Short mmCIF file of C-alpha atoms in Angstrom, two decimals:
data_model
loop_
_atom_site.label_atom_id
_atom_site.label_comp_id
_atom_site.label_asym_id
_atom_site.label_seq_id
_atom_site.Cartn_x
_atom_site.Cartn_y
_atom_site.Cartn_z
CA UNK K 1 0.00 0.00 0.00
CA UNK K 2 1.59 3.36 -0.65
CA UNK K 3 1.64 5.92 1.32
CA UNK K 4 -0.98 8.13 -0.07
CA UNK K 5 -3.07 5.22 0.55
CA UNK K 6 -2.40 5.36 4.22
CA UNK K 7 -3.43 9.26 4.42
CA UNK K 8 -5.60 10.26 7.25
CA UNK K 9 -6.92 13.70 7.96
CA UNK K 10 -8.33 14.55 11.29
CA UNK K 11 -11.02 16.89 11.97
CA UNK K 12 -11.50 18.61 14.91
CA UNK K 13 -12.76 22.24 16.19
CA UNK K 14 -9.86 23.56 17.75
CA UNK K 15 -5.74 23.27 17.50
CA UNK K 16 -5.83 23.08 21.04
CA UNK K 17 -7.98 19.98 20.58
CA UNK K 18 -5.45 17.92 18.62
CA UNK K 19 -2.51 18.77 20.48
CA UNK K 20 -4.38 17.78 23.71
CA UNK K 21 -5.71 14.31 23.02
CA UNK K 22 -4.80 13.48 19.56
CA UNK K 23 -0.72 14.42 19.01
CA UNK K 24 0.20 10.72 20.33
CA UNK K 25 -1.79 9.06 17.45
CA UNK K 26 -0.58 11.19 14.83
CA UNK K 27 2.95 10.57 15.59
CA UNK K 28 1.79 6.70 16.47
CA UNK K 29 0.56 6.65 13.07
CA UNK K 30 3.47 8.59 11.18
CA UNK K 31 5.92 5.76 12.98
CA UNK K 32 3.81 2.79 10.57
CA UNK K 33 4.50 4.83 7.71
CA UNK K 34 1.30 6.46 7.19
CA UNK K 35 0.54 10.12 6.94
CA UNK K 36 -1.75 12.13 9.03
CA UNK K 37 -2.86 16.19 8.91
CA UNK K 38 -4.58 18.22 10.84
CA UNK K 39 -7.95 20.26 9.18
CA UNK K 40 -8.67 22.77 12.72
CA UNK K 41 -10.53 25.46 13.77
CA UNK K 42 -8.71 28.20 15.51
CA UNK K 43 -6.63 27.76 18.91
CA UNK K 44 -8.48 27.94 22.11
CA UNK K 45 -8.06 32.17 23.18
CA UNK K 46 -4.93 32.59 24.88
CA UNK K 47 -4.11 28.50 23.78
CA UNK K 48 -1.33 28.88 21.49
CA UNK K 49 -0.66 25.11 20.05
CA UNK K 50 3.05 24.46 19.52
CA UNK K 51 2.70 22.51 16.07
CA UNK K 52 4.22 19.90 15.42
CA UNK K 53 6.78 20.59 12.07
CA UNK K 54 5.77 17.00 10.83
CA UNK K 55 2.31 17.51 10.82
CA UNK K 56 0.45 19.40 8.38
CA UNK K 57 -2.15 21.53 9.72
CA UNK K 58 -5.15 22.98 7.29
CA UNK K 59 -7.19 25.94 8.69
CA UNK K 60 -10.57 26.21 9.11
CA UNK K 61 -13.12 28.33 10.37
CA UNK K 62 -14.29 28.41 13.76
CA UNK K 63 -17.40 25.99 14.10
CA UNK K 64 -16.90 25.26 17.86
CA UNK K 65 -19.87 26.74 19.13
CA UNK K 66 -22.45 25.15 17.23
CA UNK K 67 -23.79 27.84 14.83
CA UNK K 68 -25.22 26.53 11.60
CA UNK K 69 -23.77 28.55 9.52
CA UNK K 70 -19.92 28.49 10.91
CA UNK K 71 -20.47 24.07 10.93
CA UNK K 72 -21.79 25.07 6.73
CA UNK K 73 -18.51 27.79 6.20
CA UNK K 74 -16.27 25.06 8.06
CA UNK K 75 -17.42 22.29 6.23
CA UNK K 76 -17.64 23.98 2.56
CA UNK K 77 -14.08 24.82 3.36
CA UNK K 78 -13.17 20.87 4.97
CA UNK K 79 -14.49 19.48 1.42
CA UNK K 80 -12.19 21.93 -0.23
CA UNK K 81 -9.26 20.20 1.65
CA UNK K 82 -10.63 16.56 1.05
CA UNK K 83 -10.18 17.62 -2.64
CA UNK K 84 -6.82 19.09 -2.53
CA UNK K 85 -5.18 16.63 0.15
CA UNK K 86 -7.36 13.21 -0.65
CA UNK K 87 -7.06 11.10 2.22
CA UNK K 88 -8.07 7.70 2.06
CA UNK K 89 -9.52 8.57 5.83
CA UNK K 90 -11.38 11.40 7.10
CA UNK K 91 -11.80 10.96 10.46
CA UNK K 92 -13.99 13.88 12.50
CA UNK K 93 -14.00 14.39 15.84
CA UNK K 94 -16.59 16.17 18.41
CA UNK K 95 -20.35 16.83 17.31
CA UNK K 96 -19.18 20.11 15.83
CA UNK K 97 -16.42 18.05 13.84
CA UNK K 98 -18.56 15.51 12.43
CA UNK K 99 -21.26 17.85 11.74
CA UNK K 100 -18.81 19.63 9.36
CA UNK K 101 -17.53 16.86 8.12
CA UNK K 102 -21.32 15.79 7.01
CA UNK K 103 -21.51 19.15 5.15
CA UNK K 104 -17.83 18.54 3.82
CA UNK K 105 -18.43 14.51 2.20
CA UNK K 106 -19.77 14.66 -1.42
CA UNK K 107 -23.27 12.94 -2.00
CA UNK K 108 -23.16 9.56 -3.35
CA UNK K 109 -20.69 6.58 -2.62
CA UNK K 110 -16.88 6.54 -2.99
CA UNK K 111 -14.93 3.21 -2.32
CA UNK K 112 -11.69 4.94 -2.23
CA UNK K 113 -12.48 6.70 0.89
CA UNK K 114 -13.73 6.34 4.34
CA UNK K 115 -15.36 8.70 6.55
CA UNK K 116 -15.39 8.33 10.23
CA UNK K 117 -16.92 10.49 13.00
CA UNK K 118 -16.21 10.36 17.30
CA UNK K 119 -18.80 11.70 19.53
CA UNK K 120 -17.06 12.04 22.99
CA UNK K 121 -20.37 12.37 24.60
CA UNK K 122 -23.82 12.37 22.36
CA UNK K 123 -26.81 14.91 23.16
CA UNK K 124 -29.07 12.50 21.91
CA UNK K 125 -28.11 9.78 24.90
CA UNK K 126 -28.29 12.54 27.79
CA UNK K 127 -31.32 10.68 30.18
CA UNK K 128 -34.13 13.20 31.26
CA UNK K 129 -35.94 16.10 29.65
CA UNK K 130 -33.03 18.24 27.08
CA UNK K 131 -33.46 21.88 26.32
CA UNK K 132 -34.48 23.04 22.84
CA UNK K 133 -31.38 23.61 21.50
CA UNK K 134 -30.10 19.73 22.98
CA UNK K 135 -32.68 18.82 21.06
CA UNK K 136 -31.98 20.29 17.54
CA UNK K 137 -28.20 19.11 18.07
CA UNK K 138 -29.14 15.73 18.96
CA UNK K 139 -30.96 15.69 15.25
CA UNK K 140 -28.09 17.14 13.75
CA UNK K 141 -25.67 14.69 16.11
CA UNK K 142 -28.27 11.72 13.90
CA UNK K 143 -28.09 13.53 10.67
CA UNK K 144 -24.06 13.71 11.13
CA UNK K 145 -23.59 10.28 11.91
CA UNK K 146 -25.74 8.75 8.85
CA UNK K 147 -23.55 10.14 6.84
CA UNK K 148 -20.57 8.32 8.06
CA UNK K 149 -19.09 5.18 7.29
CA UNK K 150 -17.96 4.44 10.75
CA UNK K 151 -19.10 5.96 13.61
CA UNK K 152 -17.46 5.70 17.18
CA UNK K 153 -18.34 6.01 20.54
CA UNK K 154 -17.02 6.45 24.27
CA UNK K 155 -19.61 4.88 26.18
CA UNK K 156 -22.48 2.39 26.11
CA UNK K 157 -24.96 4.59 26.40
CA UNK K 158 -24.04 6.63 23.12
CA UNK K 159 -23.54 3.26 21.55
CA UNK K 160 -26.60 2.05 22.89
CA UNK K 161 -28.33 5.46 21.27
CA UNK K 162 -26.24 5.31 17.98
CA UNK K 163 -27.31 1.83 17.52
CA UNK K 164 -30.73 2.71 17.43
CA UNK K 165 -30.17 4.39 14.46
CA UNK K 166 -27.79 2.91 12.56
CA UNK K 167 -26.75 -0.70 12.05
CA UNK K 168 -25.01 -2.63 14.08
CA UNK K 169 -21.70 -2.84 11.97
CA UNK K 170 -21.00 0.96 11.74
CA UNK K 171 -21.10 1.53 15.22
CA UNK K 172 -17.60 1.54 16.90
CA UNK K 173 -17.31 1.83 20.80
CA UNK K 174 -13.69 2.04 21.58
CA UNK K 175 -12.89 -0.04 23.99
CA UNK K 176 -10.25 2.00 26.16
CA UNK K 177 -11.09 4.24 28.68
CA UNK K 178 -11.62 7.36 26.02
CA UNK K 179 -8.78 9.01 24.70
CA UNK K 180 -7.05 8.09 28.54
CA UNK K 181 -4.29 10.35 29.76
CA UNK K 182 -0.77 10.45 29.67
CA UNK K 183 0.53 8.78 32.66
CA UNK K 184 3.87 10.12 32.37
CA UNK K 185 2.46 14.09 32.88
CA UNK K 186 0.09 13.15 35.71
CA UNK K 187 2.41 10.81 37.94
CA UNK K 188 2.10 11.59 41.34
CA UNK K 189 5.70 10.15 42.05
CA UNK K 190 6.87 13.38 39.87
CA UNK K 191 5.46 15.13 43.23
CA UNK K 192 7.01 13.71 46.22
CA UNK K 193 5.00 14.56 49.60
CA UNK K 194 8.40 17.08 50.39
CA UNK K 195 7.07 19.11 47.56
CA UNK K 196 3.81 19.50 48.25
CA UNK K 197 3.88 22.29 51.14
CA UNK K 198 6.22 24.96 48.67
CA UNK K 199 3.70 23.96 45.92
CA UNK K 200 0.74 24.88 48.28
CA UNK K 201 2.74 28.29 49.15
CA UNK K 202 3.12 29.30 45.83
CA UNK K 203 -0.06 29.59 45.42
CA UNK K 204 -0.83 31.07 48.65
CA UNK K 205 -2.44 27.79 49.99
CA UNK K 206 -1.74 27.26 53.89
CA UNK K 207 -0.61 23.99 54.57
CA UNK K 208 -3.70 22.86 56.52
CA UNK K 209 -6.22 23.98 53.82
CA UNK K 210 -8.46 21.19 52.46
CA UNK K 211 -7.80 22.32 48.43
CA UNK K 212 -10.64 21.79 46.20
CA UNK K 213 -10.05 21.67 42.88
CA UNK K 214 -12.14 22.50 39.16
CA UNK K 215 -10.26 21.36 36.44
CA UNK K 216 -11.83 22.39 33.07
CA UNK K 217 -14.17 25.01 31.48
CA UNK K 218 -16.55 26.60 32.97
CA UNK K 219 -19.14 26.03 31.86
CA UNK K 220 -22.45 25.43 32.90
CA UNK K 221 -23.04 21.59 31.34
CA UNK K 222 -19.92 21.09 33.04
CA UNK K 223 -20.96 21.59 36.50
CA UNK K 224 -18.85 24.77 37.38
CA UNK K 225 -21.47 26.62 38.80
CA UNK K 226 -22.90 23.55 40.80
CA UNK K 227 -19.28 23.21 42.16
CA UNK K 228 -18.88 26.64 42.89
CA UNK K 229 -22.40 27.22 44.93
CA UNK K 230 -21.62 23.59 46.52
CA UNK K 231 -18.17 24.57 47.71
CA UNK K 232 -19.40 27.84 48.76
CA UNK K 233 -22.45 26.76 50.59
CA UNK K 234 -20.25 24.30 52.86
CA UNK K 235 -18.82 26.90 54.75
CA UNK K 236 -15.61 25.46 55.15
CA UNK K 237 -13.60 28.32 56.43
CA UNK K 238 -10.19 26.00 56.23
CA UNK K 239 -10.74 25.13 52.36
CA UNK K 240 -9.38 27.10 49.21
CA UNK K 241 -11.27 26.28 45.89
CA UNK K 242 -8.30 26.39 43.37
CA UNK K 243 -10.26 26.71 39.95
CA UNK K 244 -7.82 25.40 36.68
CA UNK K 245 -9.15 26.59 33.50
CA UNK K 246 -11.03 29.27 31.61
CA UNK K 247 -14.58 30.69 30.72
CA UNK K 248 -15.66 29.48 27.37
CA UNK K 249 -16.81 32.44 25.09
CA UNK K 250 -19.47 30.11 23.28
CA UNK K 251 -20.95 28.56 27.04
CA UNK K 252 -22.62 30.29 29.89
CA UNK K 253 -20.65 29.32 33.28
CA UNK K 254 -24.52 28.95 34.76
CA UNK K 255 -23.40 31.51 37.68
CA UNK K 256 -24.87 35.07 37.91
CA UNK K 257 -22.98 38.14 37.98
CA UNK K 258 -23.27 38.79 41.47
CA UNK K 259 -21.70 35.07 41.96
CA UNK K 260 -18.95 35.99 39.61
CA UNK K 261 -18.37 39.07 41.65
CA UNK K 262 -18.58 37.71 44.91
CA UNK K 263 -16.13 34.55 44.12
CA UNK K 264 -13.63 37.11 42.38
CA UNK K 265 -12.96 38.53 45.62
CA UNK K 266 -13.32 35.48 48.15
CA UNK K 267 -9.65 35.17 49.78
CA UNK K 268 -10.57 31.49 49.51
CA UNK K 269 -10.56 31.17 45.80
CA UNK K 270 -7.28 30.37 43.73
CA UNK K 271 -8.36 31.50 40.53
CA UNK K 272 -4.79 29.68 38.16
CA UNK K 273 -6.50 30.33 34.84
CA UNK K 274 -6.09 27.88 32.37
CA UNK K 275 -2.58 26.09 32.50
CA UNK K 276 -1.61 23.85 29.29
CA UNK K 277 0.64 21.54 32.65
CA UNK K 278 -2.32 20.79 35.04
CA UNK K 279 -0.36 18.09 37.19
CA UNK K 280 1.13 20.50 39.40
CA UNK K 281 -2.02 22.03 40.42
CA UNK K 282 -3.75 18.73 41.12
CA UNK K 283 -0.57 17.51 43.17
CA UNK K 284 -1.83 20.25 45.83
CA UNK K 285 -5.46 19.50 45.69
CA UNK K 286 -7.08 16.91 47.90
CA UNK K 287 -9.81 16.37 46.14
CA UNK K 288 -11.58 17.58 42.56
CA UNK K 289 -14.99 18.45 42.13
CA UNK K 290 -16.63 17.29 38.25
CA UNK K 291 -20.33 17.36 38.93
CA UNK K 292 -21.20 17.29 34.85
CA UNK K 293 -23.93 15.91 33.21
CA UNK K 294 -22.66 15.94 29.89
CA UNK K 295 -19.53 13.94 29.13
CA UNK K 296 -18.30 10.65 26.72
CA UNK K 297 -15.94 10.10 29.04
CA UNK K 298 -13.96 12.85 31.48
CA UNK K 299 -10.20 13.26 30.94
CA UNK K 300 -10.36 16.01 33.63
CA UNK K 301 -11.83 12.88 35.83
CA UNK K 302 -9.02 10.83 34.67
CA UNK K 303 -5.78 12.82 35.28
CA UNK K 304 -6.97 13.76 38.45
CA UNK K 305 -7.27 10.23 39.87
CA UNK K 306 -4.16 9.15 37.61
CA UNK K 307 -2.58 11.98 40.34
CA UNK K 308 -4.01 10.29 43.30
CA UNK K 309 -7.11 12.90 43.98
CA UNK K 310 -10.26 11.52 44.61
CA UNK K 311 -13.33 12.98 41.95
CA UNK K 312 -16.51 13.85 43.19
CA UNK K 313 -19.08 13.66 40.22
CA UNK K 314 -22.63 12.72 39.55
CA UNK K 315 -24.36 9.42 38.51
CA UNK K 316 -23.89 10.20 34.61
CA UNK K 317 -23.06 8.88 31.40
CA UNK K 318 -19.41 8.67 31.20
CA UNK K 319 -18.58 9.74 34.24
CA UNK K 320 -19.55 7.09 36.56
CA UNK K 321 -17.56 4.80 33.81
CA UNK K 322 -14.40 6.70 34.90
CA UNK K 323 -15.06 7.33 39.40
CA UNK K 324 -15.60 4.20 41.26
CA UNK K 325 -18.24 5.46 44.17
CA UNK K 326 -16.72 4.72 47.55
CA UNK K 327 -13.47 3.81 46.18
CA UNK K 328 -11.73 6.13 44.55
CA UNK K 329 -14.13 8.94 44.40
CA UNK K 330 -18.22 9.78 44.81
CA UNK K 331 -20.44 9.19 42.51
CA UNK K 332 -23.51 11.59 43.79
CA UNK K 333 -27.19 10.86 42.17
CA UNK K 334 -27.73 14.23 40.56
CA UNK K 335 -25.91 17.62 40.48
CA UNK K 336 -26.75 18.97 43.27
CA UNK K 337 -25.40 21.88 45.35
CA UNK K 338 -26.30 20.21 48.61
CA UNK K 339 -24.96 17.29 48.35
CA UNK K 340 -21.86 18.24 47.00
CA UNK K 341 -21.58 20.56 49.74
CA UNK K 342 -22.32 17.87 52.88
CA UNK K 343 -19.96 15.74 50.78
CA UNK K 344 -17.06 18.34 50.89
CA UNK K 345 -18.22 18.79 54.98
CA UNK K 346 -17.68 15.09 55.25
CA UNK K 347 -14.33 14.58 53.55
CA UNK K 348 -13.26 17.82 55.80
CA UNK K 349 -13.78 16.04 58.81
CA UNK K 350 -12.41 12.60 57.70
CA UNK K 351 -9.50 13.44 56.08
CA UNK K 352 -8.94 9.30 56.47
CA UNK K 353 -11.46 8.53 54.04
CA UNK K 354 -10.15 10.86 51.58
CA UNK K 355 -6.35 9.00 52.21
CA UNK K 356 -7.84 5.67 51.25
CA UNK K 357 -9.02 6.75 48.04
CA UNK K 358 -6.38 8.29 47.06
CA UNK K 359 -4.11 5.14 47.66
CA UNK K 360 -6.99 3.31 45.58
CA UNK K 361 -6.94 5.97 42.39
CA UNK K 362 -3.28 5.62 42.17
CA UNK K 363 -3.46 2.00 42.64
CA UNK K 364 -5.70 1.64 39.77
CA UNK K 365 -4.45 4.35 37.68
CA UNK K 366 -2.83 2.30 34.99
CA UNK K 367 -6.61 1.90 32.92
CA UNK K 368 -6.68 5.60 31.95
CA UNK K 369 -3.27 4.90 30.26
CA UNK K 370 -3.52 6.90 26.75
CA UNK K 371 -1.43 4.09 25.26
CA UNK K 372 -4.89 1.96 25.04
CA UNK K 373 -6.31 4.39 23.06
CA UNK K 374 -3.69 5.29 20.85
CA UNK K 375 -2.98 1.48 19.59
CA UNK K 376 -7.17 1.81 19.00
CA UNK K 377 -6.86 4.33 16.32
CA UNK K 378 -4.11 2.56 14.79
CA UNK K 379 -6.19 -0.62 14.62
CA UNK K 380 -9.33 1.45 13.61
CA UNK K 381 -7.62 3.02 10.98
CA UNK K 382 -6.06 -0.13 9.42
CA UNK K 383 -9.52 -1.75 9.81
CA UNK K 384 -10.67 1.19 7.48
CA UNK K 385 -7.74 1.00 5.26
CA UNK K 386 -8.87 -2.52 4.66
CA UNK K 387 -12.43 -1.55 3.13
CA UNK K 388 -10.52 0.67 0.52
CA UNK K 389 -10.16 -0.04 -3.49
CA UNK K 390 -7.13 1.03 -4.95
CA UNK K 391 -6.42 4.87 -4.86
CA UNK K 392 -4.63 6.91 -7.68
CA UNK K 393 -1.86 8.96 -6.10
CA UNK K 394 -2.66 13.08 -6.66
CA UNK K 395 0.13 15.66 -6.85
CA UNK K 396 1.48 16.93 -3.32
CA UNK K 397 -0.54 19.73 -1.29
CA UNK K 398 0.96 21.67 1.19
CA UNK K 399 -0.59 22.90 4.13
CA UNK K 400 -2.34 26.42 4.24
CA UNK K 401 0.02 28.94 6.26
#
């Protein structure tokens, strides 16, 4: 097979995206001998992506939050680097990614080429009443995926949901724990105990503070505000919340401006702004708060145990595949502000409890190893290489600037 047969473009909203979950298959893949680019929306504000040199990278433009017509611009423009490039894979990632990659694929069959679409985390799977507008992206989530080839999934709900509406044969779940995390980065042994007092005073933590830690966006399908009001409404006066990440322009954090006012100013709150090295802010924290209700399945949830930190989150898809309740973490029935708040009160006063699951998340943090995924992909992609007819070879593209 040559090597423009073994071309595979990824797809995915952000260059922030790839270089956070996906740069360990692309070089994976490169080391077999295949090719792999990069078609991406913009980087992540104030998330400049050092890009790889051996990568191409193809821009496109922003589609993240969801707006028809920037998934129609994005895609018109994705087809337009299908054309130029012709991979023998297209592989979209993220609703937004495999909506535009739906607008991108010509109509009608083409046995030289194989489109394939990851949800990490369907609307259309979410249990309960949705909103409107999870509603009209749960139709556009079925719409995307009919007009895959393959399409995979992170849990067995969404593959459970997918399978309802496609056949059985075009519906991938991936078997590792998501795309995992990289067990090298978020190793507690890179933290001895002797460390973790001048870490704490860095960040003007006192020693004896029970740190509680948000590690993501916030936003509101994430659970920020839910953590937030439950931290705040236990009325721990020894505790710092130590939030890791940014707002999201395109989500509402779900907390009013008088919140946002009053939790700029609490001397409690550690407010690190999004960090691309996380580890060393969850090698303080004691334990991290991930009450979402809309997840394939949690990286956040994963480094943070692969660190030794216990995860509070709720009894949700995805998540309650990654925290074991009463082992390593707790696994609360809904999102609630009370109950993440006599859960913080409890932990507090047992600080025992919270040493025994931490022993167990380290213990069994070897699952969320990214390795599993990685060697997925490969096998994925040589599965879809497989289905292929023989491919004429088109002159080199390069890469938009």
């Amino acid at each position: 097979m040559s090597e423009i047969d073994r071309r595979v473009l990824l797809v995915v909203p952000s260059g922030t995206s790839f270089a956070t979950f996906f740069r360990g298959v692309a070089d994976a893949w490169r080391e077999t001998g295949g090719d792999l680019a990069v078609a991406a929306g913009p980087d992540l504000p104030g998330q400049t992506t050092d890009w790889p040199d051996a990568v191409k990278r193809f821009p496109l433009p922003a589609f993240r939050g969801g707006n028809p017509w920037s998934l129609f611009a994005a895609g018109r423009r994705l087809a337009d680097v299908v054309t130029r490039w012709n991979p023998a894979v297209v592989h979209a990632h993220f609703a937004a990614g495999v909506v535009a990659g739906a607008v991108a694929r010509p109509v009608g069959s083409n046995s030289r080429q194989r489109w394939v679409g990851t949800f990490h985390g369907l609307h259309m799977s979410i249990a309960g009443t949705r909103s409107v507008a999870s509603r009209l992206t749960a139709a556009a989530e079925g719409w995307a995926a009919r007009r895959m080839d393959t399409v995979c999934v992170l849990n067995h709900e969404d593959a459970v949901a997918m399978r309802m509406i496609l056949p059985k044969n075009r519906v991938h779940f991936v078997e590792s724990n998501g795309v995992g995390c990289d067990l090298e980065t978020f190793d507690p042994r890179r933290y001895p105990a002797k460390c973790r007092p001048e870490l704490r005073s860095r960040l003007g933590i006192r020693p004896d503070s029970l740190v509680v830690a948000y590690v993501g966006r916030r936003t509101a399908f994430k659970g920020f505000d839910v953590a937030v009001r439950g931290f705040m409404r236990a009325g721990l006066e020894q505790a710092s919340l130590l939030l890791v990440g940014a707002p999201d322009d395109t989500h509402a954090s779900g907390l009013t401006a008088a919140e946002r006012s009053a939790l700029a100013v609490d001397p409690r709150v550690i407010d690190a702004g999004w960090q691309w090295d996380v580890a060393p802010y969850l090698a303080v924290a004691d334990i991290c708060l991930l009450p979402s209700i809309r997840e394939g399945l949690p990286v956040s949830a994963m480094e943070a145990l692969a660190m030794g930190v216990p995860v509070v989150t709720v009894d949700a898809r995805g998540c309650r595949d990654v925290v074991r309740d009463g082992i390593d973490g707790f696994v609360l029935p809904a999102a609630d502000t009370g109950l993440i708040a006599e859960t913080l009160r409890t932990v507090s006063a047992d600080r025992d409890c919270l040493c025994r699951m931490a022993t167990a998340a380290v213990t069994g943090r070897a699952r969320f190893d990214r390795c599993y995924y990685v060697a997925a992909e490969l096998e994925l992609y040589s599965k879809e290489l497989s289905l292929l007819h023989p491919r004429p070879s088109p002159p080199e593209v390069v890469a938009d600037g």
